Amino acid sequence: QVQLVESGGGLVQAGGSLRLSCAASGRSFSTYAMGWFRQAPGKEREFVAAINWSGSNTIYPDSVKGRFTVSRDNAKNTVYLQMNNLKPEDTAVYYCAAKLGHWGPPPATRYEYTNWGQGTQVTVSS
């Protein structure tokens, strides 16, 4: 069973930065596509970023493109989400997710991911 643990959330002022980390258990991390999603109160969980198994392919929605960067270190079984120029509307619980044994482009839909972390809160004050 793959376990994912997020960290790095917190309170930041608008315009500030945070870096989230997601540590994965297991020996096959380099075969996982990894995604980041977020969920604000009363809203659906939405896609934020995804990265393929090697780190060579990343995708973002327009809402975060140019501000957020996803990366991974397969030697450390960790995926990161660097968030810059944060806005109050970025406030949400952020989740990382894994799609195991996936060699294609990273998925952008949450239903394709099979393993999820517990989430970390990000709050951006205005």
Short mmCIF file of N, CA and C in Angstrom, two decimals:
data_model
loop_
_atom_site.label_atom_id
_atom_site.label_comp_id
_atom_site.label_asym_id
_atom_site.label_seq_id
_atom_site.Cartn_x
_atom_site.Cartn_y
_atom_site.Cartn_z
N GLN A 1 0.84 -1.19 0.00
CA GLN A 1 0.00 0.00 0.00
C GLN A 1 0.88 1.25 0.00
N VAL A 2 0.66 2.11 -0.96
CA VAL A 2 1.43 3.34 -1.06
C VAL A 2 0.81 4.39 -0.15
N GLN A 3 1.64 4.99 0.67
CA GLN A 3 1.17 6.07 1.53
C GLN A 3 1.83 7.38 1.11
N LEU A 4 1.04 8.44 1.15
CA LEU A 4 1.51 9.77 0.76
C LEU A 4 1.30 10.71 1.94
N VAL A 5 2.32 11.50 2.24
CA VAL A 5 2.25 12.44 3.35
C VAL A 5 2.68 13.83 2.88
N GLU A 6 1.73 14.76 2.92
CA GLU A 6 2.02 16.14 2.52
C GLU A 6 2.54 16.94 3.71
N SER A 7 3.32 17.97 3.40
CA SER A 7 3.78 18.91 4.41
C SER A 7 4.08 20.24 3.73
N GLY A 8 4.25 21.27 4.55
CA GLY A 8 4.65 22.56 4.03
C GLY A 8 3.56 23.61 3.94
N GLY A 9 2.34 23.23 4.29
CA GLY A 9 1.27 24.21 4.25
C GLY A 9 1.41 25.22 5.37
N GLY A 10 0.58 26.25 5.32
CA GLY A 10 0.61 27.27 6.35
C GLY A 10 -0.13 28.52 5.94
N LEU A 11 0.12 29.58 6.70
CA LEU A 11 -0.51 30.87 6.47
C LEU A 11 0.51 31.80 5.82
N VAL A 12 0.11 32.45 4.75
CA VAL A 12 1.02 33.35 4.04
C VAL A 12 0.21 34.54 3.52
N GLN A 13 0.86 35.67 3.40
CA GLN A 13 0.19 36.84 2.85
C GLN A 13 0.14 36.76 1.33
N ALA A 14 -0.83 37.44 0.77
CA ALA A 14 -0.93 37.49 -0.69
C ALA A 14 0.37 38.00 -1.28
N GLY A 15 0.79 37.35 -2.37
CA GLY A 15 2.06 37.67 -3.00
C GLY A 15 3.21 36.84 -2.50
N GLY A 16 3.00 36.11 -1.43
CA GLY A 16 4.04 35.28 -0.85
C GLY A 16 4.18 33.93 -1.53
N SER A 17 5.05 33.11 -0.97
CA SER A 17 5.36 31.81 -1.55
C SER A 17 5.32 30.71 -0.49
N LEU A 18 5.03 29.52 -0.94
CA LEU A 18 5.12 28.32 -0.12
C LEU A 18 5.60 27.18 -0.99
N ARG A 19 6.26 26.22 -0.39
CA ARG A 19 6.62 24.99 -1.09
C ARG A 19 6.04 23.82 -0.33
N LEU A 20 5.18 23.09 -1.01
CA LEU A 20 4.61 21.87 -0.45
C LEU A 20 5.47 20.67 -0.85
N SER A 21 5.52 19.70 0.04
CA SER A 21 6.20 18.45 -0.24
C SER A 21 5.24 17.29 -0.04
N CYS A 22 5.48 16.23 -0.76
CA CYS A 22 4.68 15.02 -0.62
C CYS A 22 5.65 13.84 -0.66
N ALA A 23 5.78 13.16 0.47
CA ALA A 23 6.67 12.02 0.57
C ALA A 23 5.87 10.74 0.38
N ALA A 24 6.38 9.85 -0.46
CA ALA A 24 5.69 8.60 -0.77
C ALA A 24 6.46 7.41 -0.23
N SER A 25 5.71 6.43 0.23
CA SER A 25 6.33 5.17 0.65
C SER A 25 6.44 4.26 -0.56
N GLY A 26 7.17 3.18 -0.41
CA GLY A 26 7.26 2.21 -1.48
C GLY A 26 8.52 2.35 -2.30
N ARG A 27 8.83 1.30 -3.05
CA ARG A 27 10.07 1.24 -3.81
C ARG A 27 9.90 1.64 -5.27
N SER A 28 8.67 1.88 -5.68
CA SER A 28 8.40 2.09 -7.10
C SER A 28 7.96 3.51 -7.41
N PHE A 29 8.37 4.45 -6.58
CA PHE A 29 7.93 5.84 -6.76
C PHE A 29 8.22 6.34 -8.16
N SER A 30 9.33 5.93 -8.75
CA SER A 30 9.71 6.43 -10.07
C SER A 30 8.78 5.95 -11.18
N THR A 31 7.86 5.07 -10.86
CA THR A 31 6.88 4.61 -11.86
C THR A 31 5.52 5.28 -11.67
N TYR A 32 5.40 6.20 -10.71
CA TYR A 32 4.13 6.85 -10.45
C TYR A 32 4.03 8.17 -11.19
N ALA A 33 2.87 8.44 -11.78
CA ALA A 33 2.53 9.82 -12.10
C ALA A 33 2.00 10.45 -10.81
N MET A 34 2.33 11.72 -10.59
CA MET A 34 1.93 12.39 -9.36
C MET A 34 1.13 13.65 -9.68
N GLY A 35 0.11 13.87 -8.89
CA GLY A 35 -0.72 15.06 -9.08
C GLY A 35 -0.92 15.82 -7.79
N TRP A 36 -1.22 17.10 -7.95
CA TRP A 36 -1.62 17.95 -6.83
C TRP A 36 -3.02 18.46 -7.12
N PHE A 37 -3.85 18.42 -6.11
CA PHE A 37 -5.22 18.92 -6.19
C PHE A 37 -5.49 19.78 -4.96
N ARG A 38 -6.54 20.57 -5.03
CA ARG A 38 -6.92 21.37 -3.87
C ARG A 38 -8.43 21.41 -3.74
N GLN A 39 -8.87 21.64 -2.51
CA GLN A 39 -10.30 21.73 -2.25
C GLN A 39 -10.56 22.82 -1.23
N ALA A 40 -11.32 23.80 -1.65
CA ALA A 40 -11.75 24.88 -0.76
C ALA A 40 -13.11 24.51 -0.17
N PRO A 41 -13.46 25.09 0.97
CA PRO A 41 -14.75 24.77 1.60
C PRO A 41 -15.92 24.99 0.65
N GLY A 42 -16.77 23.98 0.54
CA GLY A 42 -17.95 24.09 -0.30
C GLY A 42 -17.71 23.95 -1.78
N LYS A 43 -16.48 23.62 -2.16
CA LYS A 43 -16.16 23.50 -3.57
C LYS A 43 -15.66 22.10 -3.90
N GLU A 44 -15.70 21.79 -5.20
CA GLU A 44 -15.18 20.52 -5.67
C GLU A 44 -13.65 20.51 -5.58
N ARG A 45 -13.10 19.30 -5.47
CA ARG A 45 -11.65 19.17 -5.52
C ARG A 45 -11.20 19.46 -6.95
N GLU A 46 -10.21 20.34 -7.09
CA GLU A 46 -9.79 20.75 -8.42
C GLU A 46 -8.31 20.47 -8.65
N PHE A 47 -8.00 20.28 -9.91
CA PHE A 47 -6.65 19.96 -10.35
C PHE A 47 -5.76 21.19 -10.25
N VAL A 48 -4.52 20.98 -9.79
CA VAL A 48 -3.56 22.07 -9.63
C VAL A 48 -2.31 21.84 -10.47
N ALA A 49 -1.79 20.61 -10.48
CA ALA A 49 -0.56 20.33 -11.22
C ALA A 49 -0.37 18.82 -11.29
N ALA A 50 0.39 18.38 -12.29
CA ALA A 50 0.73 16.97 -12.37
C ALA A 50 2.07 16.83 -13.07
N ILE A 51 2.73 15.71 -12.77
CA ILE A 51 4.07 15.47 -13.31
C ILE A 51 4.18 13.98 -13.64
N ASN A 52 4.84 13.69 -14.75
CA ASN A 52 4.96 12.29 -15.13
C ASN A 52 6.07 11.61 -14.34
N TRP A 53 6.26 10.32 -14.62
CA TRP A 53 7.15 9.50 -13.81
C TRP A 53 8.59 10.02 -13.77
N SER A 54 9.06 10.61 -14.87
CA SER A 54 10.45 11.04 -14.95
C SER A 54 10.64 12.51 -14.60
N GLY A 55 9.56 13.26 -14.57
CA GLY A 55 9.67 14.70 -14.36
C GLY A 55 9.79 15.50 -15.64
N SER A 56 9.73 14.84 -16.78
CA SER A 56 9.93 15.51 -18.06
C SER A 56 8.67 16.16 -18.60
N ASN A 57 7.54 15.84 -18.01
CA ASN A 57 6.25 16.33 -18.51
C ASN A 57 5.43 16.84 -17.34
N THR A 58 5.06 18.11 -17.39
CA THR A 58 4.24 18.71 -16.34
C THR A 58 3.05 19.43 -16.98
N ILE A 59 1.95 19.48 -16.27
CA ILE A 59 0.77 20.19 -16.76
C ILE A 59 0.13 20.99 -15.63
N TYR A 60 -0.52 22.09 -16.01
CA TYR A 60 -1.15 22.99 -15.05
C TYR A 60 -2.43 23.56 -15.65
N PRO A 61 -3.40 23.88 -14.81
CA PRO A 61 -4.55 24.64 -15.31
C PRO A 61 -4.16 26.11 -15.44
N ASP A 62 -4.94 26.85 -16.18
CA ASP A 62 -4.62 28.27 -16.40
C ASP A 62 -4.59 29.06 -15.09
N SER A 63 -5.35 28.63 -14.11
CA SER A 63 -5.46 29.39 -12.87
C SER A 63 -4.14 29.48 -12.09
N VAL A 64 -3.24 28.53 -12.33
CA VAL A 64 -1.96 28.53 -11.59
C VAL A 64 -0.75 28.59 -12.50
N LYS A 65 -0.96 28.49 -13.79
CA LYS A 65 0.15 28.45 -14.74
C LYS A 65 0.98 29.73 -14.61
N GLY A 66 2.28 29.56 -14.52
CA GLY A 66 3.19 30.69 -14.36
C GLY A 66 3.45 31.05 -12.91
N ARG A 67 2.64 30.52 -12.00
CA ARG A 67 2.84 30.80 -10.56
C ARG A 67 3.27 29.54 -9.80
N PHE A 68 2.76 28.39 -10.20
CA PHE A 68 3.05 27.13 -9.51
C PHE A 68 3.99 26.29 -10.37
N THR A 69 4.87 25.55 -9.70
CA THR A 69 5.78 24.64 -10.39
C THR A 69 5.82 23.32 -9.64
N VAL A 70 5.56 22.24 -10.35
CA VAL A 70 5.65 20.91 -9.76
C VAL A 70 6.98 20.29 -10.18
N SER A 71 7.59 19.56 -9.25
CA SER A 71 8.84 18.87 -9.53
C SER A 71 8.90 17.62 -8.67
N ARG A 72 9.88 16.78 -8.95
CA ARG A 72 10.01 15.55 -8.18
C ARG A 72 11.47 15.16 -8.05
N ASP A 73 11.74 14.44 -6.98
CA ASP A 73 13.05 13.86 -6.74
C ASP A 73 12.83 12.38 -6.50
N ASN A 74 13.06 11.57 -7.51
CA ASN A 74 12.78 10.14 -7.39
C ASN A 74 13.72 9.46 -6.40
N ALA A 75 14.90 10.01 -6.20
CA ALA A 75 15.82 9.43 -5.23
C ALA A 75 15.31 9.62 -3.80
N LYS A 76 14.47 10.64 -3.60
CA LYS A 76 13.93 10.92 -2.27
C LYS A 76 12.46 10.54 -2.15
N ASN A 77 11.90 9.95 -3.20
CA ASN A 77 10.48 9.57 -3.18
C ASN A 77 9.59 10.76 -2.82
N THR A 78 9.89 11.90 -3.39
CA THR A 78 9.19 13.12 -3.00
C THR A 78 8.81 13.95 -4.22
N VAL A 79 7.62 14.51 -4.16
CA VAL A 79 7.17 15.46 -5.17
C VAL A 79 6.92 16.79 -4.48
N TYR A 80 7.18 17.86 -5.20
CA TYR A 80 7.08 19.20 -4.63
C TYR A 80 6.10 20.06 -5.43
N LEU A 81 5.55 21.05 -4.74
CA LEU A 81 4.75 22.06 -5.42
C LEU A 81 5.22 23.42 -4.91
N GLN A 82 5.95 24.13 -5.77
CA GLN A 82 6.38 25.48 -5.45
C GLN A 82 5.29 26.45 -5.87
N MET A 83 4.81 27.24 -4.92
CA MET A 83 3.71 28.17 -5.18
C MET A 83 4.19 29.59 -4.94
N ASN A 84 4.18 30.38 -5.98
CA ASN A 84 4.62 31.77 -5.89
C ASN A 84 3.46 32.71 -6.19
N ASN A 85 3.62 33.95 -5.79
CA ASN A 85 2.59 34.96 -6.03
C ASN A 85 1.21 34.46 -5.61
N LEU A 86 1.14 33.96 -4.41
CA LEU A 86 -0.11 33.37 -3.93
C LEU A 86 -1.20 34.41 -3.80
N LYS A 87 -2.42 33.96 -4.05
CA LYS A 87 -3.60 34.82 -4.00
C LYS A 87 -4.58 34.26 -2.98
N PRO A 88 -5.46 35.09 -2.43
CA PRO A 88 -6.44 34.58 -1.47
C PRO A 88 -7.28 33.43 -2.04
N GLU A 89 -7.53 33.44 -3.33
CA GLU A 89 -8.32 32.36 -3.92
C GLU A 89 -7.56 31.04 -4.01
N ASP A 90 -6.28 31.04 -3.67
CA ASP A 90 -5.52 29.80 -3.60
C ASP A 90 -5.73 29.08 -2.26
N THR A 91 -6.43 29.72 -1.35
CA THR A 91 -6.69 29.11 -0.04
C THR A 91 -7.50 27.83 -0.21
N ALA A 92 -6.97 26.74 0.35
CA ALA A 92 -7.62 25.42 0.22
C ALA A 92 -6.78 24.39 0.97
N VAL A 93 -7.33 23.21 1.08
CA VAL A 93 -6.54 22.05 1.49
C VAL A 93 -5.93 21.45 0.22
N TYR A 94 -4.64 21.25 0.25
CA TYR A 94 -3.91 20.73 -0.90
C TYR A 94 -3.58 19.26 -0.68
N TYR A 95 -3.86 18.46 -1.71
CA TYR A 95 -3.65 17.02 -1.65
C TYR A 95 -2.69 16.59 -2.75
N CYS A 96 -1.82 15.65 -2.43
CA CYS A 96 -1.07 15.01 -3.50
C CYS A 96 -1.70 13.63 -3.76
N ALA A 97 -1.49 13.15 -4.97
CA ALA A 97 -2.10 11.90 -5.39
C ALA A 97 -1.16 11.16 -6.33
N ALA A 98 -1.29 9.85 -6.35
CA ALA A 98 -0.42 9.01 -7.18
C ALA A 98 -1.24 8.12 -8.09
N LYS A 99 -0.76 7.99 -9.32
CA LYS A 99 -1.29 6.99 -10.25
C LYS A 99 -0.15 6.01 -10.48
N LEU A 100 -0.35 4.79 -10.00
CA LEU A 100 0.75 3.84 -9.96
C LEU A 100 1.03 3.23 -11.33
N GLY A 101 2.29 2.99 -11.59
CA GLY A 101 2.69 2.28 -12.80
C GLY A 101 2.21 2.95 -14.07
N HIS A 102 2.32 4.28 -14.12
CA HIS A 102 1.81 5.03 -15.27
C HIS A 102 2.96 5.66 -16.03
N TRP A 103 3.07 5.33 -17.32
CA TRP A 103 4.21 5.77 -18.13
C TRP A 103 3.86 6.85 -19.14
N GLY A 104 2.61 7.18 -19.23
CA GLY A 104 2.18 8.18 -20.20
C GLY A 104 2.16 9.57 -19.62
N PRO A 105 1.52 10.49 -20.31
CA PRO A 105 1.39 11.86 -19.78
C PRO A 105 0.65 11.85 -18.45
N PRO A 106 0.97 12.77 -17.56
CA PRO A 106 0.31 12.74 -16.26
C PRO A 106 -1.16 13.14 -16.38
N PRO A 107 -2.04 12.45 -15.68
CA PRO A 107 -3.47 12.77 -15.77
C PRO A 107 -3.82 14.07 -15.06
N ALA A 108 -4.87 14.72 -15.53
CA ALA A 108 -5.36 15.94 -14.90
C ALA A 108 -6.69 15.72 -14.18
N THR A 109 -7.25 14.55 -14.28
CA THR A 109 -8.54 14.28 -13.65
C THR A 109 -8.33 13.46 -12.38
N ARG A 110 -9.03 13.84 -11.32
CA ARG A 110 -8.80 13.20 -10.03
C ARG A 110 -9.19 11.73 -10.03
N TYR A 111 -10.09 11.34 -10.89
CA TYR A 111 -10.59 9.96 -10.87
C TYR A 111 -9.54 8.96 -11.35
N GLU A 112 -8.50 9.44 -11.97
CA GLU A 112 -7.45 8.54 -12.45
C GLU A 112 -6.42 8.23 -11.37
N TYR A 113 -6.44 8.96 -10.28
CA TYR A 113 -5.46 8.76 -9.22
C TYR A 113 -6.04 7.81 -8.18
N THR A 114 -5.21 6.86 -7.73
CA THR A 114 -5.68 5.82 -6.85
C THR A 114 -5.25 5.99 -5.40
N ASN A 115 -4.23 6.78 -5.16
CA ASN A 115 -3.71 6.94 -3.81
C ASN A 115 -3.63 8.43 -3.48
N TRP A 116 -4.07 8.78 -2.28
CA TRP A 116 -4.16 10.18 -1.87
C TRP A 116 -3.53 10.39 -0.49
N GLY A 117 -2.96 11.57 -0.33
CA GLY A 117 -2.50 11.96 0.99
C GLY A 117 -3.63 12.54 1.82
N GLN A 118 -3.30 12.95 3.03
CA GLN A 118 -4.32 13.45 3.96
C GLN A 118 -4.58 14.94 3.77
N GLY A 119 -3.73 15.62 3.06
CA GLY A 119 -3.92 17.03 2.76
C GLY A 119 -3.17 17.94 3.71
N THR A 120 -2.86 19.14 3.23
CA THR A 120 -2.23 20.16 4.05
C THR A 120 -2.90 21.50 3.74
N GLN A 121 -3.18 22.26 4.78
CA GLN A 121 -3.92 23.50 4.62
C GLN A 121 -3.01 24.63 4.16
N VAL A 122 -3.46 25.34 3.16
CA VAL A 122 -2.80 26.57 2.70
C VAL A 122 -3.80 27.71 2.84
N THR A 123 -3.42 28.74 3.57
CA THR A 123 -4.28 29.90 3.75
C THR A 123 -3.52 31.15 3.32
N VAL A 124 -4.13 31.88 2.41
CA VAL A 124 -3.51 33.10 1.89
C VAL A 124 -4.36 34.28 2.34
N SER A 125 -3.76 35.16 3.10
CA SER A 125 -4.49 36.32 3.61
C SER A 125 -4.29 37.51 2.66
N SER A 126 -5.31 38.34 2.60
CA SER A 126 -5.25 39.51 1.70
C SER A 126 -4.66 40.73 2.39
#
